[in-house]
Tab-separated table of C-alpha atoms in Angstrom:
chain	number	residue	atom	x	y	z
P	5	MET	CA	-0.093	0.005	-0.033
P	6	ARG	CA	1.324	3.493	-0.896
P	7	VAL	CA	1.060	6.185	1.660
P	8	SER	CA	0.529	9.703	0.501
P	9	ARG	CA	3.187	11.998	1.866
P	10	LYS	CA	0.879	15.043	1.573
P	11	ILE	CA	0.219	16.810	4.927
P	12	PRO	CA	-3.702	16.726	5.410
P	13	ARG	CA	-5.472	20.059	5.284
P	14	GLU	CA	-6.743	19.786	8.789
P	15	MET	CA	-3.033	19.817	10.133
P	16	MET	CA	-2.251	22.997	8.466
P	17	PRO	CA	-2.683	26.258	10.575
P	18	GLN	CA	-5.796	28.241	9.677
P	19	ASN	CA	-3.955	31.330	9.770
P	20	GLY	CA	-1.774	30.509	6.947
P	21	GLY	CA	1.223	29.674	8.870
P	22	LEU	CA	3.755	27.022	8.166
P	23	GLY	CA	2.545	23.456	8.672
P	24	PRO	CA	4.647	20.169	9.577
P	25	THR	CA	7.494	19.393	7.190
P	26	ARG	CA	6.762	15.622	7.344
P	27	ARG	CA	3.753	13.501	7.768
P	28	ILE	CA	3.866	11.343	11.101
P	29	GLU	CA	3.314	7.578	10.334
P	30	THR	CA	3.660	4.250	12.225
P	31	ARG	CA	3.485	0.778	11.343
P	32	HIS	CA	3.964	-0.249	14.886
P	33	PRO	CA	0.739	-2.033	16.279
P	34	LEU	CA	1.363	-0.537	19.806
P	35	ARG	CA	2.039	2.946	18.709
P	36	VAL	CA	-0.912	5.396	18.303
P	37	ILE	CA	-0.835	8.600	16.609
P	38	ARG	CA	-2.571	11.190	18.620
P	39	LEU	CA	-4.265	14.166	17.265
P	40	TYR	CA	-4.318	17.358	19.514
P	41	PRO	CA	-6.856	19.929	18.392
P	42	SER	CA	-4.839	23.204	19.086
P	43	THR	CA	-6.856	26.472	19.247
P	44	LEU	CA	-3.586	28.358	19.143
P	45	MET	CA	-2.771	26.983	15.768
P	46	GLY	CA	-6.161	26.353	14.464
P	47	CYS	CA	-5.521	22.872	13.357
P	48	LEU	CA	-4.744	19.163	14.549
P	49	ILE	CA	-1.521	18.501	15.875
P	50	PRO	CA	-0.081	14.935	15.093
P	51	CYS	CA	1.645	13.505	18.256
P	52	GLU	CA	3.829	10.423	18.185
P	53	SER	CA	3.749	9.866	21.924
P	54	ALA	CA	1.641	10.797	25.182
P	55	GLY	CA	4.565	12.936	26.329
P	56	GLU	CA	4.573	14.966	22.933
P	57	MET	CA	0.765	15.476	23.281
P	58	ALA	CA	1.139	16.646	26.957
P	59	HIS	CA	3.739	19.147	25.640
P	60	TRP	CA	1.321	20.614	23.101
P	61	MET	CA	-1.205	20.959	25.954
P	62	ILE	CA	1.562	23.006	27.923
P	63	ILE	CA	2.254	25.105	24.737
P	64	GLU	CA	-1.527	25.815	24.542
P	65	ALA	CA	-1.768	26.835	28.101
P	66	ASP	CA	1.276	29.136	28.103
P	67	GLY	CA	0.192	32.533	27.566
P	68	ALA	CA	3.717	33.610	26.861
P	69	ILE	CA	3.953	31.581	23.707
P	70	VAL	CA	2.459	33.700	20.727
P	71	SER	CA	2.926	31.091	17.880
P	72	ALA	CA	4.173	27.539	17.424
P	73	ARG	CA	4.612	25.178	14.633
P	74	ALA	CA	4.651	21.336	14.842
P	75	GLN	CA	7.497	19.212	13.047
P	76	PRO	CA	9.530	22.266	11.776
P	77	ASP	CA	12.194	22.267	9.298
P	78	MET	CA	14.653	19.252	9.113
P	79	VAL	CA	18.278	19.746	10.485
P	80	ARG	CA	21.068	18.072	8.446
P	81	TRP	CA	24.521	17.848	9.800
P	82	SER	CA	27.615	15.772	9.599
P	83	ASP	CA	28.729	13.718	12.429
P	84	GLY	CA	32.127	12.039	12.221
P	85	GLY	CA	31.521	11.797	8.458
P	86	ILE	CA	28.041	10.428	8.912
P	87	GLU	CA	25.170	12.582	7.444
P	88	ARG	CA	22.528	12.961	10.304
P	89	ARG	CA	18.859	14.311	9.824
P	90	HIS	CA	16.564	15.450	12.572
P	91	VAL	CA	12.844	16.841	12.551
P	92	PRO	CA	12.317	18.433	15.967
P	93	ASP	CA	8.794	18.147	17.650
P	94	ALA	CA	7.934	21.972	17.800
P	95	GLU	CA	9.121	25.406	17.288
P	96	VAL	CA	7.733	28.071	19.595
P	97	ARG	CA	7.896	31.853	19.524
P	98	PHE	CA	7.587	33.692	22.814
P	99	ASP	CA	6.087	37.191	23.445
P	100	ASP	CA	9.572	38.632	24.059
P	101	GLY	CA	10.569	37.531	20.543
P	102	ARG	CA	12.596	34.255	21.591
P	103	ILE	CA	12.356	31.298	19.205
P	104	VAL	CA	13.006	28.036	20.681
P	105	VAL	CA	12.929	24.681	18.961
P	106	LYS	CA	11.943	21.769	21.213
P	107	GLU	CA	12.226	18.022	21.208
P	108	VAL	CA	10.140	15.765	23.612
P	109	LYS	CA	11.915	12.812	25.063
P	110	PRO	CA	11.066	10.591	28.114
P	111	ARG	CA	14.459	10.481	29.628
P	112	ALA	CA	13.390	8.049	32.385
P	113	ASP	CA	12.455	5.608	29.945
P	114	LEU	CA	15.538	5.669	27.615
P	115	SER	CA	18.343	3.206	27.935
P	116	PRO	CA	21.731	4.728	28.843
P	117	ARG	CA	22.838	4.248	25.244
P	118	ALA	CA	19.770	6.051	23.911
P	119	LEU	CA	20.485	8.928	26.693
P	120	ALA	CA	23.910	9.187	25.373
P	121	GLU	CA	22.943	9.701	21.852
P	122	VAL	CA	20.131	12.263	22.626
P	123	ASP	CA	22.604	14.234	24.789
P	124	HIS	CA	25.460	14.097	22.023
P	125	ARG	CA	22.733	15.371	19.567
P	126	THR	CA	21.576	18.039	21.620
P	127	ALA	CA	24.997	19.731	22.264
P	128	ILE	CA	25.420	19.753	18.313
P	129	LEU	CA	22.118	21.250	17.690
P	130	GLN	CA	22.278	23.846	20.438
P	131	ALA	CA	25.431	25.199	18.850
P	132	ARG	CA	23.863	25.075	15.367
P	133	PHE	CA	20.678	26.858	16.383
P	134	ALA	CA	22.817	29.380	18.526
P	135	VAL	CA	24.428	30.793	15.490
P	136	ARG	CA	20.949	31.688	14.033
P	137	GLY	CA	19.740	33.236	17.464
P	138	VAL	CA	17.526	30.255	18.141
P	139	GLY	CA	17.337	28.157	21.209
P	140	TYR	CA	17.275	24.345	21.181
P	141	GLU	CA	15.682	22.344	24.252
P	142	VAL	CA	15.192	18.798	24.851
P	143	VAL	CA	11.969	18.479	27.120
P	144	ASP	CA	11.785	15.695	29.534
P	145	SER	CA	8.345	14.387	29.605
P	146	THR	CA	8.930	12.315	32.639
P	147	SER	CA	10.552	15.102	34.821
P	148	PRO	CA	8.636	16.465	38.064
P	149	ALA	CA	8.667	20.023	36.496
P	150	PHE	CA	7.213	18.769	33.383
P	151	LEU	CA	4.382	17.153	35.272
P	152	ARG	CA	3.866	20.254	37.339
P	153	ARG	CA	3.565	22.312	34.222
P	154	LEU	CA	1.071	19.695	32.764
P	155	GLN	CA	-1.139	19.869	35.800
P	156	ALA	CA	-1.274	23.727	35.536
P	157	ALA	CA	-2.066	23.487	31.733
P	158	LYS	CA	-4.862	21.136	32.369
P	159	ASP	CA	-6.358	23.717	34.726
P	160	VAL	CA	-6.014	26.456	32.096
P	161	LEU	CA	-7.406	24.408	29.222
P	162	ALA	CA	-10.512	23.742	31.330
P	163	ALA	CA	-11.674	26.950	30.343
P	164	ARG	CA	-11.446	26.168	26.358
P	165	ARG	CA	-15.039	26.561	25.906
P	166	HIS	CA	-15.449	29.644	28.299
P	167	THR	CA	-15.771	33.290	26.855
P	168	ALA	CA	-14.653	36.138	29.343
P	169	PRO	CA	-17.243	39.306	29.464
P	170	PRO	CA	-16.555	41.989	26.991
P	171	GLY	CA	-13.970	44.399	28.362
P	172	PHE	CA	-12.782	42.001	31.128
P	173	ASP	CA	-9.449	41.884	29.618
P	174	LEU	CA	-9.004	45.757	30.194
P	175	LEU	CA	-10.071	45.479	33.932
P	176	VAL	CA	-7.412	42.759	34.357
P	177	ARG	CA	-4.753	44.622	32.532
P	178	GLU	CA	-5.517	47.858	34.835
P	179	ALA	CA	-5.398	45.687	37.991
P	180	ILE	CA	-1.765	44.428	37.090
P	181	ILE	CA	-0.347	47.657	35.517
P	182	LEU	CA	-1.999	50.386	37.567
P	183	ARG	CA	-2.597	48.362	40.806
P	184	ASN	CA	0.468	46.137	40.890
P	185	ALA	CA	-1.481	42.745	41.025
P	186	THR	CA	1.011	39.933	40.631
P	187	THR	CA	-1.376	36.935	41.540
P	188	LEU	CA	-4.505	35.685	40.457
P	189	GLY	CA	-5.933	35.909	43.820
P	190	ARG	CA	-4.971	39.510	43.840
P	191	ILE	CA	-6.884	40.120	40.507
P	192	GLU	CA	-9.792	38.250	41.873
P	193	GLU	CA	-9.922	40.424	44.695
P	194	LEU	CA	-9.455	43.798	42.716
P	195	VAL	CA	-11.720	43.050	39.735
P	196	PRO	CA	-15.309	42.544	40.920
P	197	GLY	CA	-17.176	39.308	39.550
P	198	ALA	CA	-13.948	37.971	38.250
P	199	SER	CA	-14.128	34.207	37.940
P	200	ARG	CA	-11.190	31.748	37.496
P	201	ALA	CA	-12.522	30.708	34.266
P	202	ASP	CA	-12.599	34.117	33.076
P	203	LEU	CA	-9.067	34.607	33.857
P	204	MET	CA	-7.958	31.223	32.238
P	205	ALA	CA	-9.918	32.205	29.162
P	206	LEU	CA	-7.728	35.293	28.898
P	207	VAL	CA	-4.652	33.091	29.060
P	208	LEU	CA	-6.005	31.073	25.970
P	209	ARG	CA	-6.701	34.350	24.067
P	210	ARG	CA	-2.847	35.635	24.858
P	211	LYS	CA	-4.263	38.260	27.027
P	212	LEU	CA	-2.648	37.023	30.269
P	213	VAL	CA	0.196	34.839	31.316
P	214	VAL	CA	0.017	32.613	34.305
P	215	ALA	CA	3.070	30.681	35.667
P	216	LEU	CA	2.822	27.164	34.993
P	217	ASP	CA	5.848	26.065	36.944
P	218	GLN	CA	4.216	25.782	40.261
P	219	GLY	CA	1.733	23.345	39.409
P	220	ALA	CA	-2.168	23.403	40.020
P	221	ILE	CA	-3.419	26.838	39.489
P	222	SER	CA	-4.286	28.733	42.655
P	223	ALA	CA	-4.825	32.065	44.008
P	224	ARG	CA	-0.981	32.102	44.672
P	225	THR	CA	-0.176	31.578	40.966
P	226	PRO	CA	1.878	34.659	39.518
P	227	VAL	CA	0.583	36.505	36.722
P	228	ARG	CA	1.629	39.133	34.113
P	229	ILE	CA	0.400	40.942	30.867
P	230	PRO	CA	1.946	39.523	27.779
P	231	HIS	CA	4.973	41.841	26.245
P	232	ALA	CA	2.892	42.349	23.131
P	233	ALA	CA	-0.157	43.545	25.015
P	234	ILE	CA	1.958	46.146	27.077
P	235	GLN	CA	3.635	47.430	23.844
P	236	GLU	CA	0.092	48.013	22.273
P	237	THR	CA	-1.046	49.814	25.402
P	238	SER	CA	2.090	52.024	25.172
P	239	ARG	CA	1.512	53.055	21.490
């Protein structure tokens, strides 16, 4: 059976952005390709593992990420005379202008040999991407830090179907910029009627950034306004 190499239309960003550079396939009976419906990208994201899908959930919930791309451009390099090729899992652009290419690996599940290969490749690619002013990072999907961010992301994503009231983002911006609110709890105190779902909806619209590193979202979770929103306010 011949498999089409064309990227399905539903996996291409609706905003006209670049889609994956390769079609993900598997012939292994125990490996399932998961499709993550990304609101940020406006398309389905193909994922080869549960860890990769969890990583896309974190990207979706990170208000500091303004755009992302799945399966970005292939990287080629010579390693001891051997031609190597690698297609990372994601490329993300942050609100401060940084671009970071990411690869997801379950380090706790890898053999010592596989770990050594990943670390060797990482060192090479970090140097190559640095020349272009781009970061390269291997995300450990089995680390406690990753699992904390995933828990926070799930709390944010619970508001995917929620819409904040008109003008609510302006009230939140005022509370942060003019009244120095630095946590979710403080915003809830300063903005009458503010609900947690309203605030999480702003995160998903890239109107608010909440810290994901501390785990489950709570009143103590730090918040800030995205840099792009601050620049628009100052114009």
